[in-house]
Amino acid sequence: EAQVTQNPRYLITVTGKKLTVTCSQNMNHEYMSWYRQDPGLGLRQIYYSMNVEVTDKGDVPEGYKVSRKEKRNFPLILESPSPNQTSLYFCASAPRGGGRSPLHFGNGTRLTVT
Amino acid sequence: GENVEQHPSTLSVQEGDSAVIKCTYSDSASNYFPWYKQELGKRPQLIIDIRSNVGEKKDQRIAVTLNKTAKHFSLHITETQPEDSAVYFCAASGGVTGNQFYFGTGTSLTVIP
């Protein structure tokens, strides 16, 4: 089944403890991206990647890192999480970049930082 | 970058009535406009999209219209059903920044049986 898989679905952590949220897609998509969803703010793009070893900042990249060493994987790294990063996170992929094809979303990761 | 505004933030309709959600965008170079439906606790899923070379697109009870001159696009749902209740997001992409997607803040639609 074609899908975007995120893990974990739920994560509770403490301020400053490094964490990684994994994202993997099995559709051979070139484009992958991360979003955070907060009430009243919609979906905001954190980082995106056009292809392997190519990553770019979105609108809210502060406090996050990403890597794209393989085409299928695009992990989101929080080196020192803070409470304002408590949010619902979605990974998404698309066949190609350039904003020309629809995004396929993962099931989301609800992160709580205390 | 692009700025996408979406209205209304909440919308209640009687079953069988129509629902309209409107979005405006600021970047005249944006050329791809998808709409996503997000049911409670689930991921956003594409329901319809339109490209800038098309003025209208329909898929059964759902339609999207695009006015490039005014820089706005709208989602129309006819003969609404309770299962249409969800949060709907519009988005714009392909503009000056090219590879980014910009989302509206969402519309919570409730269809009253």
PDB file of C-alpha atoms in Angstrom:
ATOM      1  CA  GLU A   1       0.000   0.000   0.000  1.00  0.00           C
ATOM      2  CA  ALA A   2       1.323   3.437  -0.992  1.00  0.00           C
ATOM      3  CA  GLN A   3       1.781   5.465   2.128  1.00  0.00           C
ATOM      4  CA  VAL A   4       3.740   7.929   4.224  1.00  0.00           C
ATOM      5  CA  THR A   5       4.651   6.464   7.599  1.00  0.00           C
ATOM      6  CA  GLN A   6       5.506   8.581  10.617  1.00  0.00           C
ATOM      7  CA  ASN A   7       6.708   7.385  13.985  1.00  0.00           C
ATOM      8  CA  PRO A   8       5.930   7.745  16.767  1.00  0.00           C
ATOM      9  CA  ARG A   9       2.251   8.793  16.703  1.00  0.00           C
ATOM     10  CA  TYR A  10       2.466  10.282  20.188  1.00  0.00           C
ATOM     11  CA  LEU A  11       5.504  11.593  22.035  1.00  0.00           C
ATOM     12  CA  ILE A  12       5.846  13.269  25.405  1.00  0.00           C
ATOM     13  CA  THR A  13       9.249  14.609  26.302  1.00  0.00           C
ATOM     14  CA  VAL A  14      10.973  17.183  28.479  1.00  0.00           C
ATOM     15  CA  THR A  15      12.645  20.434  27.559  1.00  0.00           C
ATOM     16  CA  GLY A  16      16.093  19.951  26.102  1.00  0.00           C
ATOM     17  CA  LYS A  17      15.964  16.221  25.432  1.00  0.00           C
ATOM     18  CA  LYS A  18      16.856  15.587  21.793  1.00  0.00           C
ATOM     19  CA  LEU A  19      14.319  13.679  19.773  1.00  0.00           C
ATOM     20  CA  THR A  20      13.770  12.442  16.232  1.00  0.00           C
ATOM     21  CA  VAL A  21      10.494  11.871  14.419  1.00  0.00           C
ATOM     22  CA  THR A  22      10.891   9.510  11.515  1.00  0.00           C
ATOM     23  CA  CYS A  23       9.140   9.737   8.166  1.00  0.00           C
ATOM     24  CA  SER A  24       9.291   7.216   5.359  1.00  0.00           C
ATOM     25  CA  GLN A  25       7.459   6.966   2.034  1.00  0.00           C
ATOM     26  CA  ASN A  26       7.258   4.000  -0.339  1.00  0.00           C
ATOM     27  CA  MET A  27       6.085   5.858  -3.449  1.00  0.00           C
ATOM     28  CA  ASN A  28       9.495   6.893  -4.788  1.00  0.00           C
ATOM     29  CA  HIS A  29       8.490  10.535  -4.349  1.00  0.00           C
ATOM     30  CA  GLU A  30      11.125  13.185  -4.917  1.00  0.00           C
ATOM     31  CA  TYR A  31       9.581  15.837  -2.680  1.00  0.00           C
ATOM     32  CA  MET A  32       9.168  15.514   1.075  1.00  0.00           C
ATOM     33  CA  SER A  33       8.252  18.088   3.692  1.00  0.00           C
ATOM     34  CA  TRP A  34       7.353  18.646   7.318  1.00  0.00           C
ATOM     35  CA  TYR A  35       4.493  20.740   8.714  1.00  0.00           C
ATOM     36  CA  ARG A  36       3.292  21.685  12.124  1.00  0.00           C
ATOM     37  CA  GLN A  37      -0.390  22.192  12.812  1.00  0.00           C
ATOM     38  CA  ASP A  38      -1.513  24.507  15.586  1.00  0.00           C
ATOM     39  CA  PRO A  39      -5.068  25.646  16.389  1.00  0.00           C
ATOM     40  CA  GLY A  40      -6.028  28.711  14.395  1.00  0.00           C
ATOM     41  CA  LEU A  41      -2.771  28.712  12.428  1.00  0.00           C
ATOM     42  CA  GLY A  42      -3.379  25.950   9.914  1.00  0.00           C
ATOM     43  CA  LEU A  43      -0.445  23.996   8.543  1.00  0.00           C
ATOM     44  CA  ARG A  44       2.924  25.725   8.468  1.00  0.00           C
ATOM     45  CA  GLN A  45       5.877  24.347   6.570  1.00  0.00           C
ATOM     46  CA  ILE A  46       9.020  23.648   8.588  1.00  0.00           C
ATOM     47  CA  TYR A  47      11.436  22.178   6.033  1.00  0.00           C
ATOM     48  CA  TYR A  48      11.202  20.568   2.657  1.00  0.00           C
ATOM     49  CA  SER A  49      13.421  18.504   0.395  1.00  0.00           C
ATOM     50  CA  MET A  50      13.425  18.392  -3.373  1.00  0.00           C
ATOM     51  CA  ASN A  51      15.547  15.243  -3.517  1.00  0.00           C
ATOM     52  CA  VAL A  52      18.361  13.377  -1.796  1.00  0.00           C
ATOM     53  CA  GLU A  53      20.813  15.716  -0.061  1.00  0.00           C
ATOM     54  CA  VAL A  54      18.722  18.776  -0.988  1.00  0.00           C
ATOM     55  CA  THR A  55      16.855  20.475   1.876  1.00  0.00           C
ATOM     56  CA  ASP A  56      15.450  23.977   2.325  1.00  0.00           C
ATOM     57  CA  LYS A  57      13.834  25.983   5.076  1.00  0.00           C
ATOM     58  CA  GLY A  58      10.116  26.571   5.135  1.00  0.00           C
ATOM     59  CA  ASP A  59       8.368  29.302   7.071  1.00  0.00           C
ATOM     60  CA  VAL A  60       9.059  28.074  10.613  1.00  0.00           C
ATOM     61  CA  PRO A  61      12.448  26.256  10.626  1.00  0.00           C
ATOM     62  CA  GLU A  62      13.816  27.593  13.938  1.00  0.00           C
ATOM     63  CA  GLY A  63      14.594  24.808  16.397  1.00  0.00           C
ATOM     64  CA  TYR A  64      14.356  22.014  13.818  1.00  0.00           C
ATOM     65  CA  LYS A  65      16.754  20.073  11.637  1.00  0.00           C
ATOM     66  CA  VAL A  66      16.188  17.606   8.844  1.00  0.00           C
ATOM     67  CA  SER A  67      18.238  15.320   6.658  1.00  0.00           C
ATOM     68  CA  ARG A  68      17.606  13.510   3.377  1.00  0.00           C
ATOM     69  CA  LYS A  69      20.260  10.850   2.992  1.00  0.00           C
ATOM     70  CA  GLU A  70      17.934   8.422   1.263  1.00  0.00           C
ATOM     71  CA  LYS A  71      15.045   9.154  -1.049  1.00  0.00           C
ATOM     72  CA  ARG A  72      12.467   7.401   1.103  1.00  0.00           C
ATOM     73  CA  ASN A  73      13.373   8.870   4.521  1.00  0.00           C
ATOM     74  CA  PHE A  74      13.091  12.404   5.863  1.00  0.00           C
ATOM     75  CA  PRO A  75      13.527  12.552   9.647  1.00  0.00           C
ATOM     76  CA  LEU A  76      12.705  15.642  11.699  1.00  0.00           C
ATOM     77  CA  ILE A  77      15.159  16.362  14.491  1.00  0.00           C
ATOM     78  CA  LEU A  78      14.598  18.573  17.519  1.00  0.00           C
ATOM     79  CA  GLU A  79      18.012  19.079  19.088  1.00  0.00           C
ATOM     80  CA  SER A  80      16.728  20.870  22.199  1.00  0.00           C
ATOM     81  CA  PRO A  81      12.923  20.804  22.302  1.00  0.00           C
ATOM     82  CA  SER A  82      11.067  23.611  24.027  1.00  0.00           C
ATOM     83  CA  PRO A  83       7.412  23.866  25.132  1.00  0.00           C
ATOM     84  CA  ASN A  84       6.558  26.110  22.167  1.00  0.00           C
ATOM     85  CA  GLN A  85       7.290  23.134  19.900  1.00  0.00           C
ATOM     86  CA  THR A  86       4.340  21.274  21.369  1.00  0.00           C
ATOM     87  CA  SER A  87       2.254  20.664  18.290  1.00  0.00           C
ATOM     88  CA  LEU A  88       0.847  18.170  15.810  1.00  0.00           C
ATOM     89  CA  TYR A  89       3.422  17.360  13.136  1.00  0.00           C
ATOM     90  CA  PHE A  90       2.781  16.003   9.672  1.00  0.00           C
ATOM     91  CA  CYS A  91       5.209  14.643   7.139  1.00  0.00           C
ATOM     92  CA  ALA A  92       4.138  14.756   3.509  1.00  0.00           C
ATOM     93  CA  SER A  93       5.512  13.699   0.141  1.00  0.00           C
ATOM     94  CA  ALA A  94       4.780  14.467  -3.495  1.00  0.00           C
ATOM     95  CA  PRO A  95       5.936  12.923  -6.776  1.00  0.00           C
ATOM     96  CA  ARG A  96       7.917  16.029  -7.625  1.00  0.00           C
ATOM     97  CA  GLY A  97       8.567  19.504  -6.333  1.00  0.00           C
ATOM     98  CA  GLY A  98       7.813  22.866  -7.824  1.00  0.00           C
ATOM     99  CA  GLY A  99       4.439  22.917  -6.092  1.00  0.00           C
ATOM    100  CA  ARG A 100       2.893  21.119  -9.038  1.00  0.00           C
ATOM    101  CA  SER A 101       1.646  17.883  -7.529  1.00  0.00           C
ATOM    102  CA  PRO A 102      -0.501  17.055  -4.505  1.00  0.00           C
ATOM    103  CA  LEU A 103       0.891  16.220  -1.103  1.00  0.00           C
ATOM    104  CA  HIS A 104       0.356  12.828   0.519  1.00  0.00           C
ATOM    105  CA  PHE A 105       0.335  13.159   4.289  1.00  0.00           C
ATOM    106  CA  GLY A 106       1.400  10.792   7.022  1.00  0.00           C
ATOM    107  CA  ASN A 107      -0.847  10.120  10.025  1.00  0.00           C
ATOM    108  CA  GLY A 108       0.768  12.745  12.192  1.00  0.00           C
ATOM    109  CA  THR A 109       2.843  12.865  15.381  1.00  0.00           C
ATOM    110  CA  ARG A 110       1.457  14.626  18.411  1.00  0.00           C
ATOM    111  CA  LEU A 111       4.377  16.033  20.378  1.00  0.00           C
ATOM    112  CA  THR A 112       4.150  17.410  23.897  1.00  0.00           C
ATOM    113  CA  VAL A 113       7.181  19.122  25.417  1.00  0.00           C
ATOM    114  CA  THR A 114       6.978  19.804  29.156  1.00  0.00           C
TER     115      THR A 114
ATOM    116  CA  GLY B   1       6.390  34.755   0.560  1.00  0.00           C
ATOM    117  CA  GLU B   2       2.826  33.781  -0.202  1.00  0.00           C
ATOM    118  CA  ASN B   3      -0.046  34.666   2.151  1.00  0.00           C
ATOM    119  CA  VAL B   4      -3.229  32.597   1.989  1.00  0.00           C
ATOM    120  CA  GLU B   5      -6.341  33.754   3.808  1.00  0.00           C
ATOM    121  CA  GLN B   6      -9.346  31.500   4.285  1.00  0.00           C
ATOM    122  CA  HIS B   7     -12.921  32.344   5.275  1.00  0.00           C
ATOM    123  CA  PRO B   8     -15.042  31.542   7.130  1.00  0.00           C
ATOM    124  CA  SER B   9     -13.275  29.835  10.015  1.00  0.00           C
ATOM    125  CA  THR B  10     -16.455  27.971  10.950  1.00  0.00           C
ATOM    126  CA  LEU B  11     -19.484  27.103   8.864  1.00  0.00           C
ATOM    127  CA  SER B  12     -22.687  25.289   9.760  1.00  0.00           C
ATOM    128  CA  VAL B  13     -25.184  24.172   7.138  1.00  0.00           C
ATOM    129  CA  GLN B  14     -28.279  22.018   7.046  1.00  0.00           C
ATOM    130  CA  GLU B  15     -27.946  18.669   5.371  1.00  0.00           C
ATOM    131  CA  GLY B  16     -28.686  19.041   1.678  1.00  0.00           C
ATOM    132  CA  ASP B  17     -27.674  22.694   1.517  1.00  0.00           C
ATOM    133  CA  SER B  18     -24.566  23.991  -0.204  1.00  0.00           C
ATOM    134  CA  ALA B  19     -21.366  25.137   1.473  1.00  0.00           C
ATOM    135  CA  VAL B  20     -18.846  27.612   0.091  1.00  0.00           C
ATOM    136  CA  ILE B  21     -15.368  28.268   1.445  1.00  0.00           C
ATOM    137  CA  LYS B  22     -13.244  31.084   0.053  1.00  0.00           C
ATOM    138  CA  CYS B  23      -9.508  31.665  -0.067  1.00  0.00           C
ATOM    139  CA  THR B  24      -7.388  34.538  -1.289  1.00  0.00           C
ATOM    140  CA  TYR B  25      -3.691  34.494  -2.106  1.00  0.00           C
ATOM    141  CA  SER B  26      -1.095  37.198  -2.539  1.00  0.00           C
ATOM    142  CA  ASP B  27       1.498  35.789  -4.951  1.00  0.00           C
ATOM    143  CA  SER B  28       0.259  36.185  -8.510  1.00  0.00           C
ATOM    144  CA  ALA B  29       2.823  33.587  -9.639  1.00  0.00           C
ATOM    145  CA  SER B  30       1.179  30.791  -7.616  1.00  0.00           C
ATOM    146  CA  ASN B  31      -0.172  28.207 -10.028  1.00  0.00           C
ATOM    147  CA  TYR B  32      -1.437  25.215  -8.080  1.00  0.00           C
ATOM    148  CA  PHE B  33      -4.321  25.293  -5.601  1.00  0.00           C
ATOM    149  CA  PRO B  34      -5.258  22.096  -3.746  1.00  0.00           C
ATOM    150  CA  TRP B  35      -7.998  21.602  -1.164  1.00  0.00           C
ATOM    151  CA  TYR B  36      -7.620  19.179   1.717  1.00  0.00           C
ATOM    152  CA  LYS B  37     -10.193  17.646   4.049  1.00  0.00           C
ATOM    153  CA  GLN B  38      -9.154  16.697   7.566  1.00  0.00           C
ATOM    154  CA  GLU B  39     -11.497  14.613   9.666  1.00  0.00           C
ATOM    155  CA  LEU B  40     -11.094  14.699  13.419  1.00  0.00           C
ATOM    156  CA  GLY B  41      -7.878  12.995  14.501  1.00  0.00           C
ATOM    157  CA  LYS B  42      -6.853  12.124  10.954  1.00  0.00           C
ATOM    158  CA  ARG B  43      -4.452  13.357   8.322  1.00  0.00           C
ATOM    159  CA  PRO B  44      -5.329  15.923   5.667  1.00  0.00           C
ATOM    160  CA  GLN B  45      -6.431  14.283   2.425  1.00  0.00           C
ATOM    161  CA  LEU B  46      -6.675  15.870  -0.997  1.00  0.00           C
ATOM    162  CA  ILE B  47     -10.242  16.268  -2.228  1.00  0.00           C
ATOM    163  CA  ILE B  48      -9.770  18.421  -5.311  1.00  0.00           C
ATOM    164  CA  ASP B  49      -7.161  20.667  -6.899  1.00  0.00           C
ATOM    165  CA  ILE B  50      -6.962  23.215  -9.678  1.00  0.00           C
ATOM    166  CA  ARG B  51      -4.154  24.681 -11.739  1.00  0.00           C
ATOM    167  CA  SER B  52      -3.890  28.268 -12.856  1.00  0.00           C
ATOM    168  CA  ASN B  53      -4.721  27.519 -16.485  1.00  0.00           C
ATOM    169  CA  VAL B  54      -8.197  26.288 -15.491  1.00  0.00           C
ATOM    170  CA  GLY B  55     -11.078  28.374 -14.168  1.00  0.00           C
ATOM    171  CA  GLU B  56     -13.272  25.639 -12.713  1.00  0.00           C
ATOM    172  CA  LYS B  57     -13.110  21.958 -11.890  1.00  0.00           C
ATOM    173  CA  LYS B  58     -15.821  19.597 -10.670  1.00  0.00           C
ATOM    174  CA  ASP B  59     -15.836  16.174  -9.074  1.00  0.00           C
ATOM    175  CA  GLN B  60     -19.324  14.971  -8.248  1.00  0.00           C
ATOM    176  CA  ARG B  61     -20.605  17.194  -5.411  1.00  0.00           C
ATOM    177  CA  ILE B  62     -17.382  19.163  -5.097  1.00  0.00           C
ATOM    178  CA  ALA B  63     -16.208  22.004  -7.294  1.00  0.00           C
ATOM    179  CA  VAL B  64     -13.425  24.552  -7.164  1.00  0.00           C
ATOM    180  CA  THR B  65     -13.348  27.881  -8.969  1.00  0.00           C
ATOM    181  CA  LEU B  66     -10.328  30.098  -9.544  1.00  0.00           C
ATOM    182  CA  ASN B  67     -10.234  33.802 -10.334  1.00  0.00           C
ATOM    183  CA  LYS B  68      -6.612  34.647 -11.161  1.00  0.00           C
ATOM    184  CA  THR B  69      -7.293  38.325 -11.658  1.00  0.00           C
ATOM    185  CA  ALA B  70      -8.773  38.709  -8.208  1.00  0.00           C
ATOM    186  CA  LYS B  71      -6.416  36.096  -6.740  1.00  0.00           C
ATOM    187  CA  HIS B  72      -9.072  34.064  -5.050  1.00  0.00           C
ATOM    188  CA  PHE B  73     -10.387  30.519  -5.275  1.00  0.00           C
ATOM    189  CA  SER B  74     -13.364  28.830  -3.707  1.00  0.00           C
ATOM    190  CA  LEU B  75     -14.557  25.367  -2.737  1.00  0.00           C
ATOM    191  CA  HIS B  76     -18.189  24.532  -3.366  1.00  0.00           C
ATOM    192  CA  ILE B  77     -19.873  21.503  -1.826  1.00  0.00           C
ATOM    193  CA  THR B  78     -23.428  20.803  -2.967  1.00  0.00           C
ATOM    194  CA  GLU B  79     -26.028  18.531  -1.370  1.00  0.00           C
ATOM    195  CA  THR B  80     -24.018  18.375   1.832  1.00  0.00           C
ATOM    196  CA  GLN B  81     -24.100  15.233   3.937  1.00  0.00           C
ATOM    197  CA  PRO B  82     -23.133  14.640   7.589  1.00  0.00           C
ATOM    198  CA  GLU B  83     -19.942  12.898   6.455  1.00  0.00           C
ATOM    199  CA  ASP B  84     -18.828  16.167   4.882  1.00  0.00           C
ATOM    200  CA  SER B  85     -18.320  17.511   8.411  1.00  0.00           C
ATOM    201  CA  ALA B  86     -14.571  18.145   8.777  1.00  0.00           C
ATOM    202  CA  VAL B  87     -11.937  20.853   8.629  1.00  0.00           C
ATOM    203  CA  TYR B  88     -11.105  22.022   5.110  1.00  0.00           C
ATOM    204  CA  PHE B  89      -7.811  23.644   4.160  1.00  0.00           C
ATOM    205  CA  CYS B  90      -6.963  25.511   1.006  1.00  0.00           C
ATOM    206  CA  ALA B  91      -3.380  25.854  -0.177  1.00  0.00           C
ATOM    207  CA  ALA B  92      -1.353  27.651  -2.812  1.00  0.00           C
ATOM    208  CA  SER B  93       2.006  26.738  -4.281  1.00  0.00           C
ATOM    209  CA  GLY B  94       4.316  27.123  -7.240  1.00  0.00           C
ATOM    210  CA  GLY B  95       4.772  30.848  -6.836  1.00  0.00           C
ATOM    211  CA  VAL B  96       7.904  32.908  -6.381  1.00  0.00           C
ATOM    212  CA  THR B  97       9.237  30.529  -3.738  1.00  0.00           C
ATOM    213  CA  GLY B  98       8.436  27.658  -6.096  1.00  0.00           C
ATOM    214  CA  ASN B  99       8.535  24.619  -3.884  1.00  0.00           C
ATOM    215  CA  GLN B 100       6.634  25.681  -0.809  1.00  0.00           C
ATOM    216  CA  PHE B 101       3.013  25.038   0.022  1.00  0.00           C
ATOM    217  CA  TYR B 102       1.127  27.746   1.879  1.00  0.00           C
ATOM    218  CA  PHE B 103      -2.032  26.747   3.705  1.00  0.00           C
ATOM    219  CA  GLY B 104      -5.034  28.686   4.858  1.00  0.00           C
ATOM    220  CA  THR B 105      -6.016  28.523   8.504  1.00  0.00           C
ATOM    221  CA  GLY B 106      -8.864  26.091   7.898  1.00  0.00           C
ATOM    222  CA  THR B 107     -12.661  26.047   7.909  1.00  0.00           C
ATOM    223  CA  SER B 108     -14.532  23.801  10.310  1.00  0.00           C
ATOM    224  CA  LEU B 109     -17.641  22.643   8.467  1.00  0.00           C
ATOM    225  CA  THR B 110     -20.540  21.136  10.373  1.00  0.00           C
ATOM    226  CA  VAL B 111     -23.416  19.584   8.468  1.00  0.00           C
ATOM    227  CA  ILE B 112     -26.505  19.400  10.640  1.00  0.00           C
ATOM    228  CA  PRO B 113     -28.721  16.357   9.922  1.00  0.00           C
TER     229      PRO B 113
END
